[in-house]
Amino acid sequence: QVTLKESGPVLVKPTETLTLTCTVSGFSLSNARMGVSWIRQPPGKALEWLAHIFSNDEKSYSTSLKSRLTISKDTSKSQVVLTMTNMDPVDTATYYCARIPSRGSYYFDYWGQGTLVTVSS
Amino acid sequence: DIQLTQSPSFLSASVGDRVTITCRASQGISSYLAWYQQKPGKAPKLLIYAASTLQSGVPSRFSGSGSGTEFTLTISSLQPEDFATYYCQQLNSYLALTFGGGTKVEIK
């Protein structure tokens, strides 16, 4: 059974760095075919893709947020970590991690439940 | 980045209605498109990928079509559990994945 679960702070202050962890089970981060993405959704708004990572450490980032994002993984812990620097109230959103089932098919077949992050002083 | 425009953004329909949602891409994306359903407070659920391939376990009343720049999601007979928001996503540019703005389907 494939599951993903996000964890991290519920509240961060403006200018702080956000660190979110996605813990996966039911598949391995060493699987050459599969990847993990982070996606966010501000309250009442649309989905926004942030970044993804594959087993060979291949990474890609949102064009608009690239300078603020870092994605990494710890295969032994089955975790993917996203950091976002210089947080702002507009970054308030539910952050999801999701699995990419296959290279060349960059859709998301399993999603975590999401974690709401509020940016406020 | 490739932009996706969904229409309508809001749709009011009755149980049993045939519903069609359109997603237009700012440039050609072949068949690299997926559709998701999202209910309030829940994560999105994959419905269709490769424009027309139904994800395992998704009811056959859902179908997708299109290629290039214009795509449609059709629900052949709307059921009570289908009232939700639907998003398209392009997979053509894997360096910059993008979603449409969403279509909310509500009960008439």
mmCIF file of C-alpha atoms in Angstrom:
data_model
loop_
_atom_site.group_PDB
_atom_site.id
_atom_site.type_symbol
_atom_site.label_atom_id
_atom_site.label_comp_id
_atom_site.label_asym_id
_atom_site.label_seq_id
_atom_site.Cartn_x
_atom_site.Cartn_y
_atom_site.Cartn_z
ATOM 1 C CA GLN A 1 0.000 0.000 0.000
ATOM 2 C CA VAL A 2 1.490 3.291 -1.137
ATOM 3 C CA THR A 3 1.282 6.161 1.316
ATOM 4 C CA LEU A 4 2.888 9.575 1.630
ATOM 5 C CA LYS A 5 2.706 11.778 4.697
ATOM 6 C CA GLU A 6 3.808 15.377 5.069
ATOM 7 C CA SER A 7 5.147 16.813 8.306
ATOM 8 C CA GLY A 8 6.476 20.165 9.381
ATOM 9 C CA PRO A 9 5.576 23.364 11.196
ATOM 10 C CA VAL A 10 2.032 24.655 11.183
ATOM 11 C CA LEU A 11 3.129 28.261 11.617
ATOM 12 C CA VAL A 12 6.213 30.095 10.405
ATOM 13 C CA LYS A 13 7.153 33.757 10.641
ATOM 14 C CA PRO A 14 7.873 35.979 7.655
ATOM 15 C CA THR A 15 11.494 35.723 6.451
ATOM 16 C CA GLU A 16 11.950 32.333 8.132
ATOM 17 C CA THR A 17 12.866 29.130 6.298
ATOM 18 C CA LEU A 18 10.261 26.393 5.994
ATOM 19 C CA THR A 19 11.346 22.759 6.135
ATOM 20 C CA LEU A 20 8.823 20.067 5.202
ATOM 21 C CA THR A 21 9.329 16.317 5.233
ATOM 22 C CA CYS A 22 7.495 13.746 3.157
ATOM 23 C CA THR A 23 7.722 10.199 4.502
ATOM 24 C CA VAL A 24 6.788 7.534 1.979
ATOM 25 C CA SER A 25 5.919 3.874 2.289
ATOM 26 C CA GLY A 26 4.887 1.154 -0.130
ATOM 27 C CA PHE A 27 7.593 2.102 -2.620
ATOM 28 C CA SER A 28 11.286 2.904 -2.490
ATOM 29 C CA LEU A 29 12.962 6.213 -3.223
ATOM 30 C CA SER A 30 15.703 4.132 -4.866
ATOM 31 C CA ASN A 31 13.253 2.961 -7.533
ATOM 32 C CA ALA A 32 14.740 4.299 -10.757
ATOM 33 C CA ARG A 33 11.320 4.869 -12.324
ATOM 34 C CA MET A 34 9.619 6.817 -9.588
ATOM 35 C CA GLY A 35 9.912 10.315 -8.248
ATOM 36 C CA VAL A 36 8.353 12.539 -5.612
ATOM 37 C CA SER A 37 7.026 16.060 -6.077
ATOM 38 C CA TRP A 38 5.916 18.863 -3.806
ATOM 39 C CA ILE A 39 2.774 20.783 -4.751
ATOM 40 C CA ARG A 40 1.022 23.543 -2.847
ATOM 41 C CA GLN A 41 -2.431 25.101 -2.770
ATOM 42 C CA PRO A 42 -3.222 28.463 -1.168
ATOM 43 C CA PRO A 43 -6.633 28.543 0.534
ATOM 44 C CA GLY A 44 -9.369 28.648 -2.105
ATOM 45 C CA LYS A 45 -6.893 28.703 -4.973
ATOM 46 C CA ALA A 46 -5.446 26.363 -7.574
ATOM 47 C CA LEU A 47 -2.650 23.831 -7.303
ATOM 48 C CA GLU A 48 0.945 24.909 -7.919
ATOM 49 C CA TRP A 49 3.787 22.478 -8.613
ATOM 50 C CA LEU A 50 6.969 23.304 -6.687
ATOM 51 C CA ALA A 51 9.666 20.688 -7.272
ATOM 52 C CA HIS A 52 10.448 17.042 -7.885
ATOM 53 C CA ILE A 53 13.270 14.593 -7.293
ATOM 54 C CA PHE A 54 14.155 11.159 -8.651
ATOM 55 C CA SER A 55 16.307 8.316 -7.386
ATOM 56 C CA ASN A 56 19.411 9.463 -9.267
ATOM 57 C CA ASP A 57 19.059 12.832 -7.520
ATOM 58 C CA GLU A 58 17.739 14.502 -10.667
ATOM 59 C CA LYS A 59 15.826 17.581 -9.503
ATOM 60 C CA SER A 60 13.610 20.215 -11.048
ATOM 61 C CA TYR A 61 12.103 23.377 -9.600
ATOM 62 C CA SER A 62 9.290 25.799 -10.320
ATOM 63 C CA THR A 63 10.640 28.612 -12.472
ATOM 64 C CA SER A 64 9.132 31.314 -10.271
ATOM 65 C CA LEU A 65 10.316 29.840 -6.958
ATOM 66 C CA LYS A 66 13.600 28.231 -7.981
ATOM 67 C CA SER A 67 15.787 30.632 -6.024
ATOM 68 C CA ARG A 68 13.984 29.815 -2.770
ATOM 69 C CA LEU A 69 13.557 26.049 -3.012
ATOM 70 C CA THR A 70 15.746 23.067 -2.259
ATOM 71 C CA ILE A 71 14.578 19.470 -2.546
ATOM 72 C CA SER A 72 16.542 16.506 -1.230
ATOM 73 C CA LYS A 73 15.989 12.927 -0.188
ATOM 74 C CA ASP A 74 17.165 10.414 2.378
ATOM 75 C CA THR A 75 16.549 7.040 0.798
ATOM 76 C CA SER A 76 17.384 5.112 3.967
ATOM 77 C CA LYS A 77 14.663 7.008 5.847
ATOM 78 C CA SER A 78 12.221 7.020 2.903
ATOM 79 C CA GLN A 79 11.989 10.786 3.200
ATOM 80 C CA VAL A 80 11.936 13.701 0.792
ATOM 81 C CA VAL A 81 12.632 17.126 2.237
ATOM 82 C CA LEU A 82 11.653 20.517 0.839
ATOM 83 C CA THR A 83 13.069 23.763 2.144
ATOM 84 C CA MET A 84 11.704 27.149 1.175
ATOM 85 C CA THR A 85 13.553 30.248 2.255
ATOM 86 C CA ASN A 86 12.331 33.754 3.022
ATOM 87 C CA MET A 87 8.742 32.802 3.726
ATOM 88 C CA ASP A 88 6.027 35.401 3.132
ATOM 89 C CA PRO A 89 2.314 35.493 4.014
ATOM 90 C CA VAL A 90 1.516 34.741 0.345
ATOM 91 C CA ASP A 91 3.195 31.354 0.887
ATOM 92 C CA THR A 92 0.385 30.352 3.239
ATOM 93 C CA ALA A 93 -0.943 27.145 1.699
ATOM 94 C CA THR A 94 -1.542 23.454 2.062
ATOM 95 C CA TYR A 95 1.612 21.676 0.969
ATOM 96 C CA TYR A 96 1.301 18.230 -0.575
ATOM 97 C CA CYS A 97 3.840 15.630 -1.588
ATOM 98 C CA ALA A 98 2.891 13.231 -4.354
ATOM 99 C CA ARG A 99 4.394 10.322 -6.239
ATOM 100 C CA ILE A 100 5.383 10.399 -9.887
ATOM 101 C CA PRO A 101 4.900 6.820 -11.059
ATOM 102 C CA SER A 102 7.263 6.844 -13.983
ATOM 103 C CA ARG A 103 9.843 8.978 -15.747
ATOM 104 C CA GLY A 104 8.257 10.432 -18.815
ATOM 105 C CA SER A 105 4.834 10.328 -17.138
ATOM 106 C CA TYR A 106 4.982 13.273 -14.817
ATOM 107 C CA TYR A 107 1.554 12.978 -13.305
ATOM 108 C CA PHE A 108 0.803 12.206 -9.663
ATOM 109 C CA ASP A 109 -0.860 8.920 -8.783
ATOM 110 C CA TYR A 110 -0.618 9.009 -4.980
ATOM 111 C CA TRP A 111 -0.820 12.073 -2.763
ATOM 112 C CA GLY A 112 -0.248 12.785 0.894
ATOM 113 C CA GLN A 113 -3.039 14.278 2.971
ATOM 114 C CA GLY A 114 -1.365 17.691 2.898
ATOM 115 C CA THR A 115 -0.156 19.973 5.645
ATOM 116 C CA LEU A 116 -1.398 23.535 6.108
ATOM 117 C CA VAL A 117 1.378 26.049 6.658
ATOM 118 C CA THR A 118 0.472 29.545 7.779
ATOM 119 C CA VAL A 119 2.945 32.391 7.465
ATOM 120 C CA SER A 120 2.286 35.089 10.021
ATOM 121 C CA SER A 121 4.131 37.134 12.586
ATOM 122 C CA ASP B 1 5.992 27.974 -18.739
ATOM 123 C CA ILE B 2 3.008 26.382 -20.441
ATOM 124 C CA GLN B 3 -0.262 27.946 -19.283
ATOM 125 C CA LEU B 4 -3.453 25.909 -18.918
ATOM 126 C CA THR B 5 -6.845 27.610 -19.106
ATOM 127 C CA GLN B 6 -9.858 25.712 -17.876
ATOM 128 C CA SER B 7 -13.439 26.549 -18.767
ATOM 129 C CA PRO B 8 -15.839 27.045 -17.278
ATOM 130 C CA SER B 9 -14.402 27.957 -13.897
ATOM 131 C CA PHE B 10 -17.754 27.180 -12.313
ATOM 132 C CA LEU B 11 -20.455 24.806 -13.430
ATOM 133 C CA SER B 12 -23.881 24.120 -11.956
ATOM 134 C CA ALA B 13 -25.423 20.776 -12.933
ATOM 135 C CA SER B 14 -27.929 18.171 -11.831
ATOM 136 C CA VAL B 15 -27.488 14.507 -11.032
ATOM 137 C CA GLY B 16 -27.640 12.567 -14.279
ATOM 138 C CA ASP B 17 -26.380 15.446 -16.429
ATOM 139 C CA ARG B 18 -23.584 15.048 -18.962
ATOM 140 C CA VAL B 19 -20.799 17.439 -18.024
ATOM 141 C CA THR B 20 -17.860 18.597 -20.132
ATOM 142 C CA ILE B 21 -14.871 20.593 -18.903
ATOM 143 C CA THR B 22 -12.309 22.058 -21.279
ATOM 144 C CA CYS B 23 -8.595 22.635 -20.742
ATOM 145 C CA ARG B 24 -6.614 24.674 -23.268
ATOM 146 C CA ALA B 25 -2.814 24.768 -23.343
ATOM 147 C CA SER B 26 -0.811 27.813 -24.414
ATOM 148 C CA GLN B 27 1.275 25.586 -26.692
ATOM 149 C CA GLY B 28 1.023 22.065 -27.980
ATOM 150 C CA ILE B 29 1.539 19.334 -25.389
ATOM 151 C CA SER B 30 0.713 16.248 -27.454
ATOM 152 C CA SER B 31 -1.257 13.986 -25.086
ATOM 153 C CA TYR B 32 0.704 14.892 -21.977
ATOM 154 C CA LEU B 33 -2.266 15.875 -19.846
ATOM 155 C CA ALA B 34 -3.816 14.573 -16.635
ATOM 156 C CA TRP B 35 -7.075 15.303 -14.837
ATOM 157 C CA TYR B 36 -7.689 15.323 -11.080
ATOM 158 C CA GLN B 37 -10.724 15.540 -8.829
ATOM 159 C CA GLN B 38 -10.493 17.359 -5.510
ATOM 160 C CA LYS B 39 -13.101 17.427 -2.779
ATOM 161 C CA PRO B 40 -13.044 20.020 0.018
ATOM 162 C CA GLY B 41 -10.319 19.374 2.562
ATOM 163 C CA LYS B 42 -8.927 16.433 0.613
ATOM 164 C CA ALA B 43 -5.939 15.823 -1.605
ATOM 165 C CA PRO B 44 -6.492 15.675 -5.361
ATOM 166 C CA LYS B 45 -7.266 12.280 -6.864
ATOM 167 C CA LEU B 46 -5.912 11.208 -10.248
ATOM 168 C CA LEU B 47 -8.696 10.457 -12.736
ATOM 169 C CA ILE B 48 -7.079 10.387 -16.164
ATOM 170 C CA TYR B 49 -3.537 10.534 -17.564
ATOM 171 C CA ALA B 50 -2.116 10.621 -21.072
ATOM 172 C CA ALA B 51 -5.228 12.659 -21.959
ATOM 173 C CA SER B 52 -7.544 9.655 -22.180
ATOM 174 C CA THR B 53 -6.277 6.776 -20.021
ATOM 175 C CA LEU B 54 -8.519 6.083 -17.049
ATOM 176 C CA GLN B 55 -6.662 5.548 -13.797
ATOM 177 C CA SER B 56 -7.337 2.197 -12.159
ATOM 178 C CA GLY B 57 -10.447 2.245 -9.997
ATOM 179 C CA VAL B 58 -11.962 5.370 -11.550
ATOM 180 C CA PRO B 59 -15.560 4.906 -12.749
ATOM 181 C CA SER B 60 -16.058 4.575 -16.486
ATOM 182 C CA ARG B 61 -18.454 7.554 -16.552
ATOM 183 C CA PHE B 62 -15.280 9.674 -16.569
ATOM 184 C CA SER B 63 -13.527 10.058 -19.901
ATOM 185 C CA GLY B 64 -10.891 12.297 -21.395
ATOM 186 C CA SER B 65 -10.059 13.315 -24.926
ATOM 187 C CA GLY B 66 -7.961 15.711 -26.923
ATOM 188 C CA SER B 67 -4.410 16.354 -28.010
ATOM 189 C CA GLY B 68 -2.229 19.300 -28.873
ATOM 190 C CA THR B 69 -3.776 22.327 -27.207
ATOM 191 C CA GLU B 70 -7.383 21.391 -26.478
ATOM 192 C CA PHE B 71 -8.597 18.732 -24.081
ATOM 193 C CA THR B 72 -11.876 17.740 -22.474
ATOM 194 C CA LEU B 73 -12.976 15.854 -19.411
ATOM 195 C CA THR B 74 -16.463 14.398 -19.681
ATOM 196 C CA ILE B 75 -18.656 12.926 -16.980
ATOM 197 C CA SER B 76 -21.345 10.996 -18.821
ATOM 198 C CA SER B 77 -23.905 10.936 -16.003
ATOM 199 C CA LEU B 78 -23.123 13.118 -13.013
ATOM 200 C CA GLN B 79 -23.413 11.353 -9.668
ATOM 201 C CA PRO B 80 -23.755 12.955 -6.212
ATOM 202 C CA GLU B 81 -20.161 12.025 -5.344
ATOM 203 C CA ASP B 82 -18.852 13.840 -8.437
ATOM 204 C CA PHE B 83 -19.537 17.310 -7.077
ATOM 205 C CA ALA B 84 -16.002 18.581 -6.634
ATOM 206 C CA THR B 85 -13.328 20.741 -8.235
ATOM 207 C CA TYR B 86 -11.493 19.384 -11.262
ATOM 208 C CA TYR B 87 -7.969 20.321 -12.370
ATOM 209 C CA CYS B 88 -5.979 19.587 -15.488
ATOM 210 C CA GLN B 89 -2.174 19.279 -15.404
ATOM 211 C CA GLN B 90 0.307 19.269 -18.259
ATOM 212 C CA LEU B 91 3.203 16.833 -18.204
ATOM 213 C CA ASN B 92 4.825 17.870 -21.464
ATOM 214 C CA SER B 93 7.339 20.202 -19.913
ATOM 215 C CA TYR B 94 8.676 18.140 -17.038
ATOM 216 C CA LEU B 95 10.950 20.965 -15.980
ATOM 217 C CA ALA B 96 7.903 23.161 -15.358
ATOM 218 C CA LEU B 97 4.768 21.208 -14.577
ATOM 219 C CA THR B 98 1.629 23.330 -14.439
ATOM 220 C CA PHE B 99 -2.005 23.018 -13.423
ATOM 221 C CA GLY B 100 -5.117 24.691 -14.724
ATOM 222 C CA GLY B 101 -7.117 27.080 -12.584
ATOM 223 C CA GLY B 102 -9.792 24.521 -11.726
ATOM 224 C CA THR B 103 -13.472 23.961 -12.481
ATOM 225 C CA LYS B 104 -15.884 23.724 -9.577
ATOM 226 C CA VAL B 105 -18.888 21.509 -10.240
ATOM 227 C CA GLU B 106 -21.818 22.276 -7.973
ATOM 228 C CA ILE B 107 -25.325 20.948 -7.564
ATOM 229 C CA LYS B 108 -28.015 22.861 -9.439
#
